RNA sequence: AGGCGCGUAGCUCAGGGGGAGAGCGCUACCUUGACACGGUAGAAGUCAGCGGUUCAAAUCCGCUCGCGCCUACCA
């Protein structure tokens, strides 16, 4: 970095000129690198690992901005921050990407074979997989890139295997034949969470199954008539009078001719449909369970792509399930077995990834027995080892945990952690081991074959908080940074990820993976619609960064984050507003630099004098700064990103720029005393330098660029301390007196605007202060008053009668008059005063009512009563003074046109 | 079917027993040597509705009405 500081900034702020440069600077300095050997308190977070195939979307922009704010804030506060980044291998998504690539080349995964395919995926990952990492850097994320992790790298794969083996040995992982959610397009099992229910207009078909011995038929209802080909029974409720005598008899399955027993099982809802249910054990989870209970046989009638297999009559073999449905319905109709077809709205589960209708399918899979893990995870939240913000998410968490089913973790994919189980053809033994076994653990036969399936990507993500720190080794990092301080993510992966990390952390580390979970809402479009490719309303954060700068994007995310965790409707207008804010700061700094004089060349900021040597505005802005420093820090401590952002916005724009800079101007003018100017510069610089530091966690690039141009100590603002509030600078008197000054200026500006007086015209001011503090304030700030209100002079008078035509106003303890001989329109002035009196009276009314209520006087807290009295007194007194003015105005009509 | 959340200015949202707030937008005026990505002044609200508690309710409680979201094996 250059050590020279150009004294003048470009007129407009242009983030593209410096963002990349400062990011490189931070990396070169090692600002983001955690120091496990440091004696500072650790602060740690793991990034929610984005898919290695992923591109940065607004959700990433939101939660990584918030994490970065915390990381930079804690780092400046002196913590040893570890923000650990990385990506996950995204089994299905990545396999699909490479599948497509192969298809374009006219080949396929099957042609290549497994080993070559996996090698090909790695090649793809090396070439394209890191895109999102570069995008996070564009956002300014201060992750420790020296510790970047990937779920498929050897160390993390080892952790996955270790966990699998231990859970298996503890009986918490088992292999079983069960109905799973099967995606016929992805040709793999998926977990309950990956099935998205879609409300769908379908049909309820009622079909007659004739009794074998004749004498009518039993009617059953179904939404999936093609499954009848796999029926092995009919069930009724054991206490259903209608069917009591039918249990034990048999019916003939239409189109197939198979004889099906009628069984009794309490799962049947007597009120639904006909009260009799066809049982298709291999293609429905409830039916499978019922079949297990009643001993009905199980018949699989579809293949892995959901085409009817050879277990169905010849005409249906090879048909896709939906084609089979049409044919079955047609044939049933022709056979006279179809009794009715009714419109029926029901939920159809679709594959989260490809939208294909999920088929409940009987297959052999690996499962995690989650009940014991879930119970422990619920307990950890109940006793406060993990705290949620906002807290209402605990309800959802608990409810999900209480209804949880075993987790199907095997996937019929090639890209992922292959399941460490080996089968022996000789004796049938299953060997589950950390290392590839040379022989069967039971019979010693050589070379058992490994299960071809891989594990759910979320299985490895669940280990992320400790696998990334070196587990199962007890590394210094693991001992120092586990559990994490905070985990920050959106609510949509609360169950997928957060809940599972808590379970695994408790199981394998004996403690929760993080103390605090901060859950954000989802970023939506400006109309509040969820962003999706199909809607075409996806906003690319990188384009926003290009248009407004990373700092404006980040500030928007922070300012829009609500404490209730509500969704964020993204408004580009608002973002443009925050870019304007960045420009405002840029120009405030520009002003300061332009007025620096030789102080600009000093290596460090000049010291600010003690209170006695300061002007009222100096004392005021320093007091406001002290308050801001305390408020911003407190806000971040409570995850109130919005409050922190708004406090900074308010201070910088409306206090520092609107008032302090303006009040400083007369002190910097050529004719001002050198000492006066020097003191003013010291305050200007001091406040700016500190507020840049307070702002740095949200707007890292802009603050670095400006800070480097000011006199400063250190190599980066990212390494500068977060300013502690300077309690000694708190100054209630200065705040009170400047408030009066602002009120007086406001009144005069109001007079000017409402009486349509040329903004450039300098006005005379006469005032009468009825209390000593007000008199001292106005006299002491005469130059300021003249500048801010554009006056020609400001003179105190013992009374304001006899001035002739003058616009009049009142502030707290001060009467104001702007003599306007020859200009004042008495009619306008009268109307203006009447409006003002009216406003004051309306405000006064509510207070008067309270004071007239004996119960209020008697029961309200005394300080409240006193406050209401004071307000009432002030409003009353102001209104009275204006009324007297109004009366005196009646005598002066000379300037009326 | 259960659960959670939300209805405050035109829009997006803070606030949460004691003078209704912010940003953007809107109106009028203004290129004043930091900034027109700017300045000054202003208009704008039955705090969804009804009832209750309280001296006092936008705020606490109950009900109603709207709107979201999550969970669930209704064939």
Short mmCIF file of N, CA, C and O in Angstrom, two decimals, chain A residues 46-49 84 87-89 149-167 173 368 373 407 409 417 420 455-473 478 481-484 487 495-509 511-514:
data_model
loop_
_atom_site.label_atom_id
_atom_site.label_comp_id
_atom_site.label_asym_id
_atom_site.label_seq_id
_atom_site.Cartn_x
_atom_site.Cartn_y
_atom_site.Cartn_z
N UNK A 46 -18.69 -21.49 12.23
CA UNK A 46 -18.46 -22.17 10.97
C UNK A 46 -19.47 -21.63 9.98
O UNK A 46 -20.61 -21.35 10.33
N UNK A 47 -19.01 -21.48 8.76
CA UNK A 47 -19.89 -21.00 7.72
C UNK A 47 -20.87 -22.13 7.39
O UNK A 47 -20.51 -23.29 7.44
N UNK A 48 -22.14 -21.82 7.10
CA UNK A 48 -22.99 -22.87 6.54
C UNK A 48 -22.42 -23.20 5.16
O UNK A 48 -22.44 -22.35 4.28
N UNK A 49 -21.85 -24.39 4.99
CA UNK A 49 -21.11 -24.64 3.76
C UNK A 49 -22.03 -24.63 2.54
O UNK A 49 -22.96 -25.41 2.48
N UNK A 84 -14.68 -20.17 10.06
CA UNK A 84 -14.18 -21.25 9.22
C UNK A 84 -15.06 -21.47 7.99
O UNK A 84 -16.25 -21.74 8.13
N UNK A 87 -16.99 -25.67 1.64
CA UNK A 87 -18.14 -26.06 0.81
C UNK A 87 -18.48 -27.51 1.09
O UNK A 87 -17.66 -28.26 1.62
N UNK A 88 -19.71 -27.89 0.74
CA UNK A 88 -20.03 -29.31 0.83
C UNK A 88 -20.12 -29.89 -0.58
O UNK A 88 -20.23 -29.16 -1.56
N UNK A 89 -20.07 -31.22 -0.63
CA UNK A 89 -19.89 -31.87 -1.94
C UNK A 89 -21.20 -32.04 -2.70
O UNK A 89 -21.18 -32.43 -3.85
N UNK A 149 -12.35 -25.76 4.21
CA UNK A 149 -12.58 -27.21 4.22
C UNK A 149 -13.59 -27.61 3.14
O UNK A 149 -14.37 -26.78 2.67
N UNK A 150 -13.55 -28.91 2.81
CA UNK A 150 -14.47 -29.47 1.83
C UNK A 150 -14.92 -30.83 2.38
O UNK A 150 -14.08 -31.59 2.87
N UNK A 151 -16.20 -31.09 2.31
CA UNK A 151 -16.69 -32.30 3.00
C UNK A 151 -16.12 -33.61 2.45
O UNK A 151 -16.12 -34.61 3.14
N UNK A 152 -15.61 -33.58 1.20
CA UNK A 152 -15.08 -34.83 0.64
C UNK A 152 -13.57 -34.96 0.81
O UNK A 152 -12.98 -35.94 0.36
N UNK A 153 -12.93 -33.98 1.43
CA UNK A 153 -11.48 -34.10 1.56
C UNK A 153 -11.18 -35.23 2.56
O UNK A 153 -12.03 -35.61 3.37
N UNK A 154 -9.96 -35.76 2.50
CA UNK A 154 -9.64 -36.97 3.29
C UNK A 154 -9.95 -36.83 4.79
O UNK A 154 -10.55 -37.74 5.37
N UNK A 155 -9.58 -35.72 5.38
CA UNK A 155 -9.77 -35.60 6.83
C UNK A 155 -11.25 -35.65 7.20
O UNK A 155 -11.66 -36.28 8.18
N UNK A 156 -12.06 -34.99 6.40
CA UNK A 156 -13.49 -34.97 6.71
C UNK A 156 -14.14 -36.31 6.37
O UNK A 156 -15.09 -36.75 7.04
N UNK A 157 -13.61 -36.98 5.35
CA UNK A 157 -14.13 -38.29 5.00
C UNK A 157 -13.83 -39.29 6.12
O UNK A 157 -14.63 -40.16 6.43
N UNK A 158 -12.67 -39.09 6.72
CA UNK A 158 -12.30 -39.96 7.82
C UNK A 158 -13.28 -39.77 8.99
O UNK A 158 -13.69 -40.73 9.64
N UNK A 159 -13.64 -38.53 9.24
CA UNK A 159 -14.59 -38.24 10.32
C UNK A 159 -15.94 -38.90 10.02
O UNK A 159 -16.58 -39.47 10.91
N UNK A 160 -16.35 -38.84 8.77
CA UNK A 160 -17.62 -39.45 8.38
C UNK A 160 -17.60 -40.95 8.66
O UNK A 160 -18.52 -41.52 9.25
N UNK A 161 -16.51 -41.58 8.28
CA UNK A 161 -16.39 -43.02 8.48
C UNK A 161 -16.39 -43.37 9.97
O UNK A 161 -17.04 -44.32 10.41
N UNK A 162 -15.66 -42.58 10.72
CA UNK A 162 -15.57 -42.81 12.16
C UNK A 162 -16.96 -42.73 12.80
O UNK A 162 -17.34 -43.57 13.61
N UNK A 163 -17.70 -41.73 12.41
CA UNK A 163 -19.04 -41.55 12.97
C UNK A 163 -19.94 -42.71 12.56
O UNK A 163 -20.68 -43.26 13.39
N UNK A 164 -19.85 -43.08 11.30
CA UNK A 164 -20.69 -44.17 10.83
C UNK A 164 -20.41 -45.45 11.63
O UNK A 164 -21.32 -46.11 12.12
N UNK A 165 -19.13 -45.76 11.76
CA UNK A 165 -18.77 -47.00 12.45
C UNK A 165 -19.22 -46.97 13.91
O UNK A 165 -19.81 -47.92 14.42
N UNK A 166 -18.97 -45.84 14.56
CA UNK A 166 -19.36 -45.78 15.98
C UNK A 166 -20.86 -45.88 16.16
O UNK A 166 -21.34 -46.57 17.06
N UNK A 167 -21.61 -45.20 15.30
CA UNK A 167 -23.06 -45.28 15.43
C UNK A 167 -23.54 -46.70 15.15
O UNK A 167 -24.46 -47.21 15.80
N UNK A 173 -27.08 -47.09 13.93
CA UNK A 173 -27.21 -47.18 12.48
C UNK A 173 -27.55 -48.62 12.16
O UNK A 173 -26.95 -49.54 12.73
N UNK A 368 -30.46 -44.03 10.30
CA UNK A 368 -29.99 -43.65 11.64
C UNK A 368 -31.19 -43.71 12.57
O UNK A 368 -32.26 -43.17 12.26
N UNK A 373 -30.86 -39.69 19.78
CA UNK A 373 -30.11 -38.48 19.44
C UNK A 373 -31.01 -37.26 19.56
O UNK A 373 -30.61 -36.20 20.07
N UNK A 407 -33.77 -41.70 10.02
CA UNK A 407 -33.22 -40.93 8.91
C UNK A 407 -32.59 -41.88 7.89
O UNK A 407 -31.64 -42.59 8.23
N UNK A 409 -30.17 -42.62 5.29
CA UNK A 409 -28.92 -41.94 4.96
C UNK A 409 -28.22 -42.50 3.73
O UNK A 409 -27.20 -41.97 3.31
N UNK A 417 -19.63 -40.03 0.16
CA UNK A 417 -18.87 -40.94 1.01
C UNK A 417 -19.46 -42.33 0.90
O UNK A 417 -20.58 -42.56 1.37
N UNK A 420 -19.18 -47.48 4.56
CA UNK A 420 -18.10 -48.39 4.95
C UNK A 420 -18.63 -49.73 5.46
O UNK A 420 -18.42 -50.09 6.62
N UNK A 455 -23.39 -41.89 1.35
CA UNK A 455 -24.19 -41.28 2.42
C UNK A 455 -24.80 -39.95 1.98
O UNK A 455 -24.20 -39.21 1.18
N UNK A 456 -25.95 -39.66 2.53
CA UNK A 456 -26.59 -38.36 2.39
C UNK A 456 -25.55 -37.26 2.67
O UNK A 456 -24.80 -37.34 3.64
N UNK A 457 -25.52 -36.24 1.81
CA UNK A 457 -24.58 -35.14 2.02
C UNK A 457 -24.76 -34.51 3.40
O UNK A 457 -23.81 -34.08 4.04
N UNK A 458 -26.00 -34.44 3.85
CA UNK A 458 -26.27 -33.82 5.15
C UNK A 458 -25.67 -34.62 6.30
O UNK A 458 -25.48 -34.08 7.39
N UNK A 459 -25.38 -35.90 6.05
CA UNK A 459 -24.73 -36.69 7.09
C UNK A 459 -23.35 -36.10 7.38
O UNK A 459 -22.97 -35.93 8.53
N UNK A 460 -22.63 -35.74 6.33
CA UNK A 460 -21.31 -35.14 6.55
C UNK A 460 -21.43 -33.69 7.03
O UNK A 460 -20.62 -33.23 7.83
N UNK A 461 -22.48 -32.99 6.56
CA UNK A 461 -22.67 -31.60 7.01
C UNK A 461 -22.96 -31.56 8.51
O UNK A 461 -22.63 -30.59 9.19
N UNK A 462 -23.61 -32.61 9.00
CA UNK A 462 -23.96 -32.64 10.43
C UNK A 462 -22.71 -32.66 11.31
O UNK A 462 -22.76 -32.31 12.48
N UNK A 463 -21.60 -33.10 10.73
CA UNK A 463 -20.34 -33.20 11.50
C UNK A 463 -19.47 -31.96 11.35
O UNK A 463 -18.43 -31.84 11.98
N UNK A 464 -19.89 -31.06 10.47
CA UNK A 464 -19.10 -29.89 10.07
C UNK A 464 -18.46 -29.14 11.23
O UNK A 464 -17.28 -28.78 11.16
N UNK A 465 -19.19 -28.86 12.32
CA UNK A 465 -18.58 -28.06 13.40
C UNK A 465 -17.37 -28.72 14.05
O UNK A 465 -16.54 -28.03 14.63
N UNK A 466 -17.27 -30.05 13.98
CA UNK A 466 -16.06 -30.66 14.58
C UNK A 466 -15.17 -31.36 13.56
O UNK A 466 -13.96 -31.40 13.73
N UNK A 467 -15.76 -31.86 12.47
CA UNK A 467 -14.90 -32.51 11.46
C UNK A 467 -13.94 -31.49 10.86
O UNK A 467 -12.80 -31.82 10.53
N UNK A 468 -14.37 -30.25 10.75
CA UNK A 468 -13.52 -29.22 10.15
C UNK A 468 -12.38 -28.81 11.08
O UNK A 468 -11.45 -28.14 10.66
N UNK A 469 -12.49 -29.17 12.36
CA UNK A 469 -11.46 -28.78 13.32
C UNK A 469 -10.52 -29.93 13.62
O UNK A 469 -9.69 -29.86 14.53
N UNK A 470 -10.64 -31.01 12.85
CA UNK A 470 -9.67 -32.08 12.98
C UNK A 470 -10.17 -33.35 13.65
O UNK A 470 -9.44 -34.35 13.70
N UNK A 471 -11.40 -33.33 14.19
CA UNK A 471 -11.91 -34.54 14.81
C UNK A 471 -11.80 -35.70 13.84
O UNK A 471 -12.00 -35.50 12.65
N UNK A 472 -11.50 -36.91 14.24
CA UNK A 472 -11.44 -37.42 15.62
C UNK A 472 -10.13 -37.15 16.36
O UNK A 472 -10.01 -37.57 17.51
N UNK A 473 -9.17 -36.50 15.72
CA UNK A 473 -7.98 -36.13 16.48
C UNK A 473 -8.35 -35.02 17.47
O UNK A 473 -9.20 -34.19 17.17
N UNK A 478 -9.58 -27.94 17.74
CA UNK A 478 -10.81 -28.53 18.24
C UNK A 478 -11.02 -28.17 19.70
O UNK A 478 -12.11 -27.80 20.12
N UNK A 481 -11.73 -24.09 19.71
CA UNK A 481 -12.83 -23.43 19.00
C UNK A 481 -14.18 -24.18 19.07
O UNK A 481 -15.16 -23.72 18.52
N UNK A 482 -14.18 -25.35 19.68
CA UNK A 482 -15.45 -26.07 19.84
C UNK A 482 -15.88 -25.96 21.28
O UNK A 482 -15.05 -26.15 22.16
N UNK A 483 -17.14 -25.66 21.58
CA UNK A 483 -18.21 -25.36 20.65
C UNK A 483 -18.08 -23.95 20.07
O UNK A 483 -17.49 -23.07 20.69
N UNK A 484 -18.66 -23.76 18.91
CA UNK A 484 -18.68 -22.44 18.30
C UNK A 484 -19.47 -21.46 19.14
O UNK A 484 -20.32 -21.85 19.95
N UNK A 487 -23.89 -19.84 15.57
CA UNK A 487 -24.16 -20.37 14.24
C UNK A 487 -25.25 -19.49 13.65
O UNK A 487 -26.26 -19.23 14.29
N UNK A 495 -33.95 -27.86 10.21
CA UNK A 495 -34.02 -29.31 10.45
C UNK A 495 -32.94 -30.05 9.68
O UNK A 495 -32.31 -30.96 10.21
N UNK A 496 -32.74 -29.64 8.43
CA UNK A 496 -31.75 -30.29 7.59
C UNK A 496 -30.38 -30.30 8.27
O UNK A 496 -29.64 -31.26 8.20
N UNK A 497 -30.06 -29.18 8.85
CA UNK A 497 -28.69 -28.99 9.25
C UNK A 497 -28.51 -28.70 10.74
O UNK A 497 -27.80 -29.41 11.45
N UNK A 498 -29.16 -27.63 11.22
CA UNK A 498 -28.95 -27.20 12.60
C UNK A 498 -29.27 -28.32 13.58
O UNK A 498 -28.47 -28.68 14.45
N UNK A 499 -30.45 -28.90 13.42
CA UNK A 499 -30.89 -29.95 14.34
C UNK A 499 -29.92 -31.13 14.31
O UNK A 499 -29.57 -31.71 15.34
N UNK A 500 -29.49 -31.50 13.10
CA UNK A 500 -28.61 -32.66 12.99
C UNK A 500 -27.22 -32.37 13.54
O UNK A 500 -26.57 -33.26 14.10
N UNK A 501 -26.76 -31.13 13.41
CA UNK A 501 -25.46 -30.79 14.02
C UNK A 501 -25.54 -30.89 15.53
O UNK A 501 -24.59 -31.33 16.19
N UNK A 502 -26.67 -30.46 16.09
CA UNK A 502 -26.81 -30.55 17.55
C UNK A 502 -26.76 -32.01 17.98
O UNK A 502 -26.05 -32.37 18.93
N UNK A 503 -27.47 -32.88 17.24
CA UNK A 503 -27.47 -34.30 17.59
C UNK A 503 -26.07 -34.88 17.53
O UNK A 503 -25.62 -35.58 18.44
N UNK A 504 -25.38 -34.64 16.43
CA UNK A 504 -24.07 -35.24 16.24
C UNK A 504 -23.02 -34.64 17.18
O UNK A 504 -22.15 -35.36 17.68
N UNK A 505 -23.14 -33.34 17.41
CA UNK A 505 -22.20 -32.69 18.31
C UNK A 505 -22.30 -33.29 19.71
O UNK A 505 -21.31 -33.62 20.36
N UNK A 506 -23.53 -33.43 20.17
CA UNK A 506 -23.74 -33.99 21.51
C UNK A 506 -23.20 -35.40 21.59
O UNK A 506 -22.55 -35.78 22.56
N UNK A 507 -23.46 -36.16 20.53
CA UNK A 507 -23.07 -37.57 20.54
C UNK A 507 -21.55 -37.74 20.54
O UNK A 507 -21.00 -38.55 21.28
N UNK A 508 -20.88 -36.96 19.70
CA UNK A 508 -19.46 -37.23 19.49
C UNK A 508 -18.51 -36.28 20.22
O UNK A 508 -17.35 -36.59 20.41
N UNK A 509 -19.01 -35.11 20.59
CA UNK A 509 -18.14 -34.18 21.31
C UNK A 509 -18.59 -34.06 22.76
O UNK A 509 -17.93 -33.44 23.57
N UNK A 511 -20.81 -32.27 23.75
CA UNK A 511 -21.32 -30.93 24.00
C UNK A 511 -21.94 -30.42 22.70
O UNK A 511 -21.63 -30.91 21.62
N UNK A 512 -22.78 -29.42 22.85
CA UNK A 512 -23.44 -28.82 21.68
C UNK A 512 -22.39 -28.22 20.74
O UNK A 512 -21.29 -27.88 21.18
N UNK A 513 -22.73 -28.10 19.46
CA UNK A 513 -21.74 -27.58 18.50
C UNK A 513 -21.60 -26.06 18.53
O UNK A 513 -20.67 -25.51 17.96
N UNK A 514 -22.56 -25.38 19.17
CA UNK A 514 -22.50 -23.91 19.23
C UNK A 514 -23.42 -23.48 20.35
O UNK A 514 -24.37 -24.17 20.71
#
